[in-house]
Amino acid sequence: MTPATAHGAAVPAVRTVLGDIAPEDLGVCNAHDHLFLRSPRLPGQELDDAGAAAAELGAFRAAGGAAVIQWTPYGMGRVAAELPGLARESGVRIVAATGLHQAVHYAPEVLERVRADLAGLFVAELTVGIGGTGPRAGMIKVAGGFHGLDRHARYTMAAAAEAQRATGAAIGVHLELGTGALDVLDLLCGELAVPPDRVILGHLNRAPDLVVHRAAAGAGAYLAFDGPSRAHHATDWRLPEALAALAGAGFADRILLGGDTTTADARSVNGGPGMPHLLSRHRKRLELALGADLVTQFLTANPARAFAAPWARTPHAGQTSPPGRATDAPATT
């Protein structure tokens, strides 16, 4: 149960697949990654092996990791039923996501099925459980497009904003190649009135535009720099410069770091960087440029605030239970 003050008001907690914890107990956090993921856009590269997921968590734990935020949303193979066991066995805290990705990741009939009450689906997964029997999600994942927002993105973000108001959950946003950050903030925080500190902008390392970074941080959003570059290395070597610029401008408390493992080949157990890369290589490289104290803040204090919420105790109006198995089976969500 969510902790409460003496006056009955909920205090911020991080909602993991094993229950709510105090933010300070989150520990060294991989703020954006995937243990399970499936998409028609990545044929043959599904993350669907529970044994490989356990091995990745073990390697991450051995490197000093304590928590992983899995940003895999509804309908993309979250395998939610496996997450509590993996958390117990590894000792790594896991936060699951609800939400919806870009339309290209789904069959049309899936989108049609959830459209009737998308906000209700999000709220139910956050407050009751994924698929009706699984663990509760602890964040909302949505997605923008390349330098813009299409109708699907706007609809999904409107549902996310409604769910955020009902629960207090943070909204994590996939930015396509790191673009469109300010468009997202105009919609979520401007038109839809989501508090900026409830928005986490992902993949900003893929577009090292220091002007946009500073504007987004100045608006109050969190900025996630997650994963090594796959297309080229220009963004990788510019990352220390980008983080130093943000910290120097007074926005060190807005920065999150993650790994974003999205394919089987990228897992460390298959020879890729995987989850342990964040701590075994990436952290050490950033410490050389920025100092250990600052990087520790990015990995601990910042995600503890970003993913904590004063969770609402009442379900979404008109939604007392998840939409059920017709929307997504617990084992594959």
mmCIF file of C-alpha atoms in Angstrom:
data_model
loop_
_atom_site.group_PDB
_atom_site.id
_atom_site.type_symbol
_atom_site.label_atom_id
_atom_site.label_comp_id
_atom_site.label_asym_id
_atom_site.label_seq_id
_atom_site.Cartn_x
_atom_site.Cartn_y
_atom_site.Cartn_z
ATOM 1 C CA MET A 1 0.000 0.000 0.000
ATOM 2 C CA THR A 2 1.158 3.541 -0.762
ATOM 3 C CA PRO A 3 2.718 5.220 2.278
ATOM 4 C CA ALA A 4 0.639 8.033 3.813
ATOM 5 C CA THR A 5 1.314 10.977 6.036
ATOM 6 C CA ALA A 6 -0.343 11.445 9.414
ATOM 7 C CA HIS A 7 -3.020 13.512 7.659
ATOM 8 C CA GLY A 8 -3.841 10.719 5.199
ATOM 9 C CA ALA A 9 -2.237 12.261 2.106
ATOM 10 C CA ALA A 10 -0.227 9.909 -0.059
ATOM 11 C CA VAL A 11 3.516 10.499 -0.101
ATOM 12 C CA PRO A 12 5.612 9.834 -3.211
ATOM 13 C CA ALA A 13 6.518 6.207 -3.884
ATOM 14 C CA VAL A 14 8.027 4.300 -6.793
ATOM 15 C CA ARG A 15 5.614 1.605 -7.979
ATOM 16 C CA THR A 16 7.635 -1.552 -8.736
ATOM 17 C CA VAL A 17 6.315 -4.928 -9.876
ATOM 18 C CA LEU A 18 6.721 -6.145 -6.269
ATOM 19 C CA GLY A 19 4.939 -3.173 -4.747
ATOM 20 C CA ASP A 20 5.536 0.450 -3.825
ATOM 21 C CA ILE A 21 8.860 1.512 -2.337
ATOM 22 C CA ALA A 22 10.258 4.727 -0.921
ATOM 23 C CA PRO A 23 12.062 6.711 -3.645
ATOM 24 C CA GLU A 24 15.347 6.607 -1.755
ATOM 25 C CA ASP A 25 15.257 2.805 -1.890
ATOM 26 C CA LEU A 26 15.383 2.693 -5.693
ATOM 27 C CA GLY A 27 19.185 2.757 -5.826
ATOM 28 C CA VAL A 28 21.371 2.875 -8.949
ATOM 29 C CA CYS A 29 18.790 2.990 -11.711
ATOM 30 C CA ASN A 30 18.801 2.191 -15.416
ATOM 31 C CA ALA A 31 16.103 4.724 -16.252
ATOM 32 C CA HIS A 32 15.120 3.295 -19.658
ATOM 33 C CA ASP A 33 15.550 -0.275 -20.814
ATOM 34 C CA HIS A 34 13.706 -3.399 -21.946
ATOM 35 C CA LEU A 35 13.702 -6.935 -20.595
ATOM 36 C CA PHE A 36 10.970 -8.000 -23.023
ATOM 37 C CA LEU A 37 9.955 -6.392 -26.319
ATOM 38 C CA ARG A 38 8.188 -7.482 -29.481
ATOM 39 C CA SER A 39 7.384 -5.442 -32.596
ATOM 40 C CA PRO A 40 6.710 -6.169 -36.279
ATOM 41 C CA ARG A 41 9.324 -3.488 -36.926
ATOM 42 C CA LEU A 42 12.010 -5.745 -35.423
ATOM 43 C CA PRO A 43 11.360 -9.195 -36.912
ATOM 44 C CA GLY A 44 13.621 -11.911 -35.548
ATOM 45 C CA GLN A 45 14.962 -9.644 -32.799
ATOM 46 C CA GLU A 46 12.290 -10.196 -30.174
ATOM 47 C CA LEU A 47 13.236 -9.956 -26.519
ATOM 48 C CA ASP A 48 11.108 -12.904 -25.418
ATOM 49 C CA ASP A 49 13.533 -15.208 -23.591
ATOM 50 C CA ALA A 50 13.023 -15.149 -19.818
ATOM 51 C CA GLY A 51 16.362 -16.880 -19.278
ATOM 52 C CA ALA A 52 18.196 -14.199 -21.251
ATOM 53 C CA ALA A 53 16.309 -11.508 -19.328
ATOM 54 C CA ALA A 54 17.438 -13.094 -16.048
ATOM 55 C CA ALA A 55 21.033 -13.197 -17.278
ATOM 56 C CA GLU A 56 20.902 -9.516 -18.260
ATOM 57 C CA LEU A 57 19.569 -8.578 -14.848
ATOM 58 C CA GLY A 58 22.291 -10.639 -13.203
ATOM 59 C CA ALA A 59 24.996 -8.904 -15.227
ATOM 60 C CA PHE A 60 23.483 -5.512 -14.425
ATOM 61 C CA ARG A 61 23.326 -6.362 -10.734
ATOM 62 C CA ALA A 62 26.956 -7.536 -10.773
ATOM 63 C CA ALA A 63 27.961 -4.188 -12.301
ATOM 64 C CA GLY A 64 26.341 -2.352 -9.376
ATOM 65 C CA GLY A 65 22.808 -1.857 -10.669
ATOM 66 C CA ALA A 66 19.771 -1.895 -8.389
ATOM 67 C CA ALA A 67 16.767 -0.903 -10.534
ATOM 68 C CA VAL A 68 15.536 -1.065 -14.124
ATOM 69 C CA ILE A 69 12.637 0.876 -15.623
ATOM 70 C CA GLN A 70 11.139 -1.238 -18.416
ATOM 71 C CA TRP A 71 9.543 1.155 -20.915
ATOM 72 C CA THR A 72 7.811 -1.613 -22.934
ATOM 73 C CA PRO A 73 4.160 -0.498 -23.262
ATOM 74 C CA TYR A 74 0.881 -2.296 -23.895
ATOM 75 C CA GLY A 75 0.771 -4.849 -26.703
ATOM 76 C CA MET A 76 4.536 -5.101 -27.271
ATOM 77 C CA GLY A 77 5.364 -8.259 -25.344
ATOM 78 C CA ARG A 78 5.940 -7.012 -21.799
ATOM 79 C CA VAL A 79 5.573 -10.571 -20.438
ATOM 80 C CA ALA A 80 4.338 -8.946 -17.247
ATOM 81 C CA ALA A 81 3.736 -12.262 -15.494
ATOM 82 C CA GLU A 82 7.492 -12.960 -15.483
ATOM 83 C CA LEU A 83 8.562 -9.621 -14.042
ATOM 84 C CA PRO A 84 7.893 -10.226 -10.308
ATOM 85 C CA GLY A 85 9.843 -13.494 -10.347
ATOM 86 C CA LEU A 86 12.743 -11.891 -12.190
ATOM 87 C CA ALA A 87 12.813 -9.073 -9.650
ATOM 88 C CA ARG A 88 12.846 -11.483 -6.709
ATOM 89 C CA GLU A 89 15.510 -13.759 -8.172
ATOM 90 C CA SER A 90 17.848 -10.979 -9.314
ATOM 91 C CA GLY A 91 17.409 -8.553 -6.443
ATOM 92 C CA VAL A 92 16.884 -5.805 -9.046
ATOM 93 C CA ARG A 93 13.831 -3.581 -8.642
ATOM 94 C CA ILE A 94 11.738 -3.479 -11.814
ATOM 95 C CA VAL A 95 9.214 -0.842 -12.825
ATOM 96 C CA ALA A 96 6.814 -1.829 -15.632
ATOM 97 C CA ALA A 97 5.045 0.494 -18.062
ATOM 98 C CA THR A 98 1.600 0.921 -19.436
ATOM 99 C CA GLY A 99 1.010 3.164 -22.438
ATOM 100 C CA LEU A 100 1.070 2.866 -26.215
ATOM 101 C CA HIS A 101 3.865 3.254 -28.777
ATOM 102 C CA GLN A 102 3.667 4.585 -32.349
ATOM 103 C CA ALA A 103 0.930 3.054 -34.499
ATOM 104 C CA VAL A 104 3.443 1.217 -36.724
ATOM 105 C CA HIS A 105 4.191 -1.176 -33.858
ATOM 106 C CA TYR A 106 0.630 -2.585 -33.781
ATOM 107 C CA ALA A 107 -1.844 -4.402 -35.964
ATOM 108 C CA PRO A 108 -4.813 -2.128 -36.825
ATOM 109 C CA GLU A 109 -7.224 -4.381 -34.934
ATOM 110 C CA VAL A 110 -5.219 -3.940 -31.721
ATOM 111 C CA LEU A 111 -5.461 -0.159 -31.944
ATOM 112 C CA GLU A 112 -9.164 -0.382 -32.728
ATOM 113 C CA ARG A 113 -9.696 -2.589 -29.679
ATOM 114 C CA VAL A 114 -8.157 -0.197 -27.167
ATOM 115 C CA ARG A 115 -9.384 3.057 -28.656
ATOM 116 C CA ALA A 116 -12.738 3.057 -26.817
ATOM 117 C CA ASP A 117 -11.157 3.838 -23.430
ATOM 118 C CA LEU A 118 -7.412 4.163 -23.724
ATOM 119 C CA ALA A 119 -7.080 6.309 -20.600
ATOM 120 C CA GLY A 120 -9.095 3.739 -18.687
ATOM 121 C CA LEU A 121 -6.726 0.999 -19.811
ATOM 122 C CA PHE A 122 -3.719 3.004 -18.637
ATOM 123 C CA VAL A 123 -5.275 3.788 -15.264
ATOM 124 C CA ALA A 124 -6.337 0.186 -14.700
ATOM 125 C CA GLU A 125 -2.835 -1.100 -15.413
ATOM 126 C CA LEU A 126 -1.380 1.469 -13.032
ATOM 127 C CA THR A 127 -3.828 0.908 -10.189
ATOM 128 C CA VAL A 128 -5.238 -2.625 -10.542
ATOM 129 C CA GLY A 129 -2.751 -4.663 -12.563
ATOM 130 C CA ILE A 130 -1.585 -5.486 -16.073
ATOM 131 C CA GLY A 131 -4.080 -7.774 -17.765
ATOM 132 C CA GLY A 132 -6.147 -7.981 -14.593
ATOM 133 C CA THR A 133 -3.828 -10.440 -12.839
ATOM 134 C CA GLY A 134 -0.336 -9.079 -13.414
ATOM 135 C CA PRO A 135 1.741 -6.561 -11.460
ATOM 136 C CA ARG A 136 0.852 -2.891 -11.532
ATOM 137 C CA ALA A 137 2.608 -0.604 -13.971
ATOM 138 C CA GLY A 138 4.617 2.269 -12.514
ATOM 139 C CA MET A 139 4.784 4.685 -15.470
ATOM 140 C CA ILE A 140 3.102 5.568 -18.776
ATOM 141 C CA LYS A 141 5.006 5.232 -22.086
ATOM 142 C CA VAL A 142 3.926 7.129 -25.213
ATOM 143 C CA ALA A 143 5.718 8.207 -28.389
ATOM 144 C CA GLY A 144 6.149 11.137 -30.708
ATOM 145 C CA GLY A 145 7.153 11.121 -34.370
ATOM 146 C CA PHE A 146 10.096 12.441 -36.340
ATOM 147 C CA HIS A 147 10.024 16.216 -35.787
ATOM 148 C CA GLY A 148 6.285 16.146 -35.235
ATOM 149 C CA LEU A 149 3.154 14.605 -33.747
ATOM 150 C CA ASP A 150 0.609 12.732 -35.850
ATOM 151 C CA ARG A 151 -3.034 12.051 -34.944
ATOM 152 C CA HIS A 152 -2.157 8.778 -33.182
ATOM 153 C CA ALA A 153 0.481 10.477 -31.030
ATOM 154 C CA ARG A 154 -1.901 13.271 -30.059
ATOM 155 C CA TYR A 155 -4.670 10.838 -29.168
ATOM 156 C CA THR A 156 -2.321 8.647 -27.147
ATOM 157 C CA MET A 157 -0.814 11.601 -25.310
ATOM 158 C CA ALA A 158 -4.259 12.939 -24.467
ATOM 159 C CA ALA A 159 -5.098 9.566 -22.906
ATOM 160 C CA ALA A 160 -1.774 9.575 -21.062
ATOM 161 C CA ALA A 161 -2.485 13.040 -19.699
ATOM 162 C CA GLU A 162 -5.887 11.889 -18.421
ATOM 163 C CA ALA A 163 -4.292 8.856 -16.763
ATOM 164 C CA GLN A 164 -1.574 11.016 -15.276
ATOM 165 C CA ARG A 165 -4.130 13.300 -13.661
ATOM 166 C CA ALA A 166 -5.970 10.288 -12.252
ATOM 167 C CA THR A 167 -2.904 8.573 -10.787
ATOM 168 C CA GLY A 168 0.065 10.941 -10.571
ATOM 169 C CA ALA A 169 2.238 8.637 -12.717
ATOM 170 C CA ALA A 170 5.140 9.927 -14.775
ATOM 171 C CA ILE A 171 4.845 9.933 -18.567
ATOM 172 C CA GLY A 172 7.895 8.722 -20.494
ATOM 173 C CA VAL A 173 8.037 9.831 -24.135
ATOM 174 C CA HIS A 174 9.866 8.076 -26.960
ATOM 175 C CA LEU A 175 11.258 10.868 -29.139
ATOM 176 C CA GLU A 176 11.914 9.558 -32.643
ATOM 177 C CA LEU A 177 15.681 9.955 -33.165
ATOM 178 C CA GLY A 178 15.560 12.415 -30.286
ATOM 179 C CA THR A 179 13.435 14.975 -32.163
ATOM 180 C CA GLY A 180 10.253 16.831 -31.360
ATOM 181 C CA ALA A 181 10.904 17.446 -27.667
ATOM 182 C CA LEU A 182 9.421 20.928 -27.628
ATOM 183 C CA ASP A 183 6.377 19.852 -29.651
ATOM 184 C CA VAL A 184 5.732 17.174 -27.026
ATOM 185 C CA LEU A 185 6.018 19.675 -24.188
ATOM 186 C CA ASP A 186 3.723 22.131 -25.978
ATOM 187 C CA LEU A 187 1.077 19.407 -26.193
ATOM 188 C CA LEU A 188 1.476 17.607 -22.856
ATOM 189 C CA CYS A 189 2.316 20.540 -20.618
ATOM 190 C CA GLY A 190 0.722 23.350 -22.604
ATOM 191 C CA GLU A 191 -2.560 22.078 -24.081
ATOM 192 C CA LEU A 192 -3.064 19.108 -21.733
ATOM 193 C CA ALA A 193 -1.774 20.708 -18.510
ATOM 194 C CA VAL A 194 0.505 17.874 -17.400
ATOM 195 C CA PRO A 195 3.017 19.161 -14.816
ATOM 196 C CA PRO A 196 6.406 19.347 -16.577
ATOM 197 C CA ASP A 197 8.113 17.375 -13.818
ATOM 198 C CA ARG A 198 5.830 14.426 -14.665
ATOM 199 C CA VAL A 199 7.279 14.230 -18.205
ATOM 200 C CA ILE A 200 10.423 12.272 -19.102
ATOM 201 C CA LEU A 201 11.755 12.896 -22.613
ATOM 202 C CA GLY A 202 13.610 9.873 -23.992
ATOM 203 C CA HIS A 203 16.416 9.476 -26.528
ATOM 204 C CA LEU A 204 17.739 13.029 -26.336
ATOM 205 C CA ASN A 205 21.248 11.644 -26.820
ATOM 206 C CA ARG A 206 20.260 10.885 -30.422
ATOM 207 C CA ALA A 207 19.827 14.582 -31.198
ATOM 208 C CA PRO A 208 22.526 16.508 -29.320
ATOM 209 C CA ASP A 209 20.891 19.904 -29.800
ATOM 210 C CA LEU A 210 22.039 21.842 -26.765
ATOM 211 C CA VAL A 211 19.502 24.609 -27.325
ATOM 212 C CA VAL A 212 16.579 22.171 -27.263
ATOM 213 C CA HIS A 213 18.037 20.330 -24.283
ATOM 214 C CA ARG A 214 18.267 23.528 -22.274
ATOM 215 C CA ALA A 215 14.776 24.665 -23.258
ATOM 216 C CA ALA A 216 13.256 21.311 -22.258
ATOM 217 C CA ALA A 217 15.108 21.237 -18.952
ATOM 218 C CA GLY A 218 14.173 24.863 -18.319
ATOM 219 C CA ALA A 219 10.519 23.946 -18.801
ATOM 220 C CA GLY A 220 10.904 21.469 -15.936
ATOM 221 C CA ALA A 221 10.904 18.118 -17.775
ATOM 222 C CA TYR A 222 13.318 15.266 -17.142
ATOM 223 C CA LEU A 223 15.744 14.435 -19.951
ATOM 224 C CA ALA A 224 16.691 10.798 -20.552
ATOM 225 C CA PHE A 225 19.936 10.023 -22.359
ATOM 226 C CA ASP A 226 19.551 6.335 -23.007
ATOM 227 C CA GLY A 227 21.694 3.873 -24.879
ATOM 228 C CA PRO A 228 24.705 3.860 -27.177
ATOM 229 C CA SER A 229 24.181 5.090 -30.730
ATOM 230 C CA ARG A 230 23.313 2.407 -33.263
ATOM 231 C CA ALA A 231 23.538 4.416 -36.484
ATOM 232 C CA HIS A 232 26.794 6.284 -35.895
ATOM 233 C CA HIS A 233 28.958 7.480 -33.060
ATOM 234 C CA ALA A 234 28.719 11.268 -33.378
ATOM 235 C CA THR A 235 26.039 11.459 -30.729
ATOM 236 C CA ASP A 236 28.042 9.238 -28.374
ATOM 237 C CA TRP A 237 31.116 11.399 -28.233
ATOM 238 C CA ARG A 238 29.021 14.562 -27.895
ATOM 239 C CA LEU A 239 27.131 13.251 -24.865
ATOM 240 C CA PRO A 240 29.602 14.422 -22.180
ATOM 241 C CA GLU A 241 29.493 17.889 -23.728
ATOM 242 C CA ALA A 242 25.700 17.911 -23.679
ATOM 243 C CA LEU A 243 25.482 16.766 -20.066
ATOM 244 C CA ALA A 244 28.164 19.220 -18.956
ATOM 245 C CA ALA A 245 26.267 22.048 -20.633
ATOM 246 C CA LEU A 246 23.045 21.120 -18.856
ATOM 247 C CA ALA A 247 24.756 20.752 -15.492
ATOM 248 C CA GLY A 248 26.581 24.040 -15.969
ATOM 249 C CA ALA A 249 23.286 25.781 -16.674
ATOM 250 C CA GLY A 250 21.838 24.483 -13.400
ATOM 251 C CA PHE A 251 19.916 21.479 -14.741
ATOM 252 C CA ALA A 252 21.906 18.570 -13.301
ATOM 253 C CA ASP A 253 18.769 17.491 -11.443
ATOM 254 C CA ARG A 254 16.885 16.910 -14.745
ATOM 255 C CA ILE A 255 19.217 14.270 -16.224
ATOM 256 C CA LEU A 256 18.536 10.508 -16.392
ATOM 257 C CA LEU A 257 20.673 7.728 -17.895
ATOM 258 C CA GLY A 258 19.534 4.444 -19.429
ATOM 259 C CA GLY A 259 20.527 1.608 -21.730
ATOM 260 C CA ASP A 260 17.515 1.015 -24.045
ATOM 261 C CA THR A 261 18.249 -2.560 -25.128
ATOM 262 C CA THR A 262 15.668 -3.206 -27.882
ATOM 263 C CA THR A 263 16.976 -6.225 -29.828
ATOM 264 C CA ALA A 264 18.228 -9.696 -28.962
ATOM 265 C CA ASP A 265 21.579 -8.973 -30.624
ATOM 266 C CA ALA A 266 22.082 -5.956 -28.350
ATOM 267 C CA ARG A 267 21.935 -8.026 -25.161
ATOM 268 C CA SER A 268 25.206 -8.563 -23.366
ATOM 269 C CA VAL A 269 24.518 -12.310 -23.230
ATOM 270 C CA ASN A 270 24.571 -12.251 -27.051
ATOM 271 C CA GLY A 271 27.711 -10.150 -27.349
ATOM 272 C CA GLY A 272 26.130 -6.699 -27.371
ATOM 273 C CA PRO A 273 26.436 -3.881 -24.815
ATOM 274 C CA GLY A 274 23.213 -4.792 -23.007
ATOM 275 C CA MET A 275 22.214 -3.584 -19.566
ATOM 276 C CA PRO A 276 25.620 -3.817 -17.850
ATOM 277 C CA HIS A 277 27.178 -1.403 -20.391
ATOM 278 C CA LEU A 278 25.497 1.512 -18.621
ATOM 279 C CA LEU A 279 27.586 0.923 -15.503
ATOM 280 C CA SER A 280 30.599 -1.062 -16.680
ATOM 281 C CA ARG A 281 31.618 1.321 -19.490
ATOM 282 C CA HIS A 282 29.270 4.274 -19.930
ATOM 283 C CA ARG A 283 29.313 5.389 -16.303
ATOM 284 C CA LYS A 284 33.090 5.277 -16.088
ATOM 285 C CA ARG A 285 33.459 7.281 -19.288
ATOM 286 C CA LEU A 286 31.100 9.977 -18.038
ATOM 287 C CA GLU A 287 32.844 10.100 -14.663
ATOM 288 C CA LEU A 288 36.114 10.951 -16.401
ATOM 289 C CA ALA A 289 34.436 13.937 -18.033
ATOM 290 C CA LEU A 290 31.973 15.080 -15.369
ATOM 291 C CA GLY A 291 33.116 13.655 -12.035
ATOM 292 C CA ALA A 292 31.757 10.737 -10.040
ATOM 293 C CA ASP A 293 29.400 12.744 -7.821
ATOM 294 C CA LEU A 294 27.475 14.221 -10.737
ATOM 295 C CA VAL A 295 27.100 10.897 -12.520
ATOM 296 C CA THR A 296 25.934 9.245 -9.296
ATOM 297 C CA GLN A 297 23.237 11.918 -9.036
ATOM 298 C CA PHE A 298 22.083 11.096 -12.581
ATOM 299 C CA LEU A 299 21.787 7.412 -11.646
ATOM 300 C CA THR A 300 20.252 7.666 -8.174
ATOM 301 C CA ALA A 301 18.674 10.868 -6.871
ATOM 302 C CA ASN A 302 17.241 11.979 -10.209
ATOM 303 C CA PRO A 303 15.364 8.776 -11.149
ATOM 304 C CA ALA A 304 14.144 8.450 -7.559
ATOM 305 C CA ARG A 305 12.311 11.758 -8.024
ATOM 306 C CA ALA A 306 11.330 11.256 -11.658
ATOM 307 C CA PHE A 307 9.541 7.922 -11.190
ATOM 308 C CA ALA A 308 8.014 8.582 -7.772
ATOM 309 C CA ALA A 309 4.362 9.574 -7.566
ATOM 310 C CA PRO A 310 1.833 10.309 -4.784
ATOM 311 C CA TRP A 311 -0.317 7.498 -6.116
ATOM 312 C CA ALA A 312 -4.048 8.173 -6.150
ATOM 313 C CA ARG A 313 -6.088 5.628 -4.212
ATOM 314 C CA THR A 314 -9.207 5.629 -6.383
ATOM 315 C CA PRO A 315 -9.556 4.095 -9.874
ATOM 316 C CA HIS A 316 -10.306 6.099 -13.003
ATOM 317 C CA ALA A 317 -13.938 7.200 -13.146
ATOM 318 C CA GLY A 318 -16.017 4.405 -14.604
ATOM 319 C CA GLN A 319 -13.062 1.978 -14.602
ATOM 320 C CA THR A 320 -12.855 -0.317 -11.588
ATOM 321 C CA SER A 321 -10.992 -3.170 -13.278
ATOM 322 C CA PRO A 322 -8.771 -3.626 -16.335
ATOM 323 C CA PRO A 323 -10.457 -4.083 -19.714
ATOM 324 C CA GLY A 324 -9.464 -7.756 -19.391
ATOM 325 C CA ARG A 325 -8.037 -10.495 -21.497
ATOM 326 C CA ALA A 326 -9.784 -9.306 -24.627
ATOM 327 C CA THR A 327 -7.363 -6.414 -24.766
ATOM 328 C CA ASP A 328 -4.121 -8.226 -23.997
ATOM 329 C CA ALA A 329 -3.198 -11.452 -22.212
ATOM 330 C CA PRO A 330 -1.120 -11.049 -19.028
ATOM 331 C CA ALA A 331 1.633 -13.348 -20.266
ATOM 332 C CA THR A 332 2.261 -11.320 -23.409
ATOM 333 C CA THR A 333 1.485 -7.748 -22.484
#
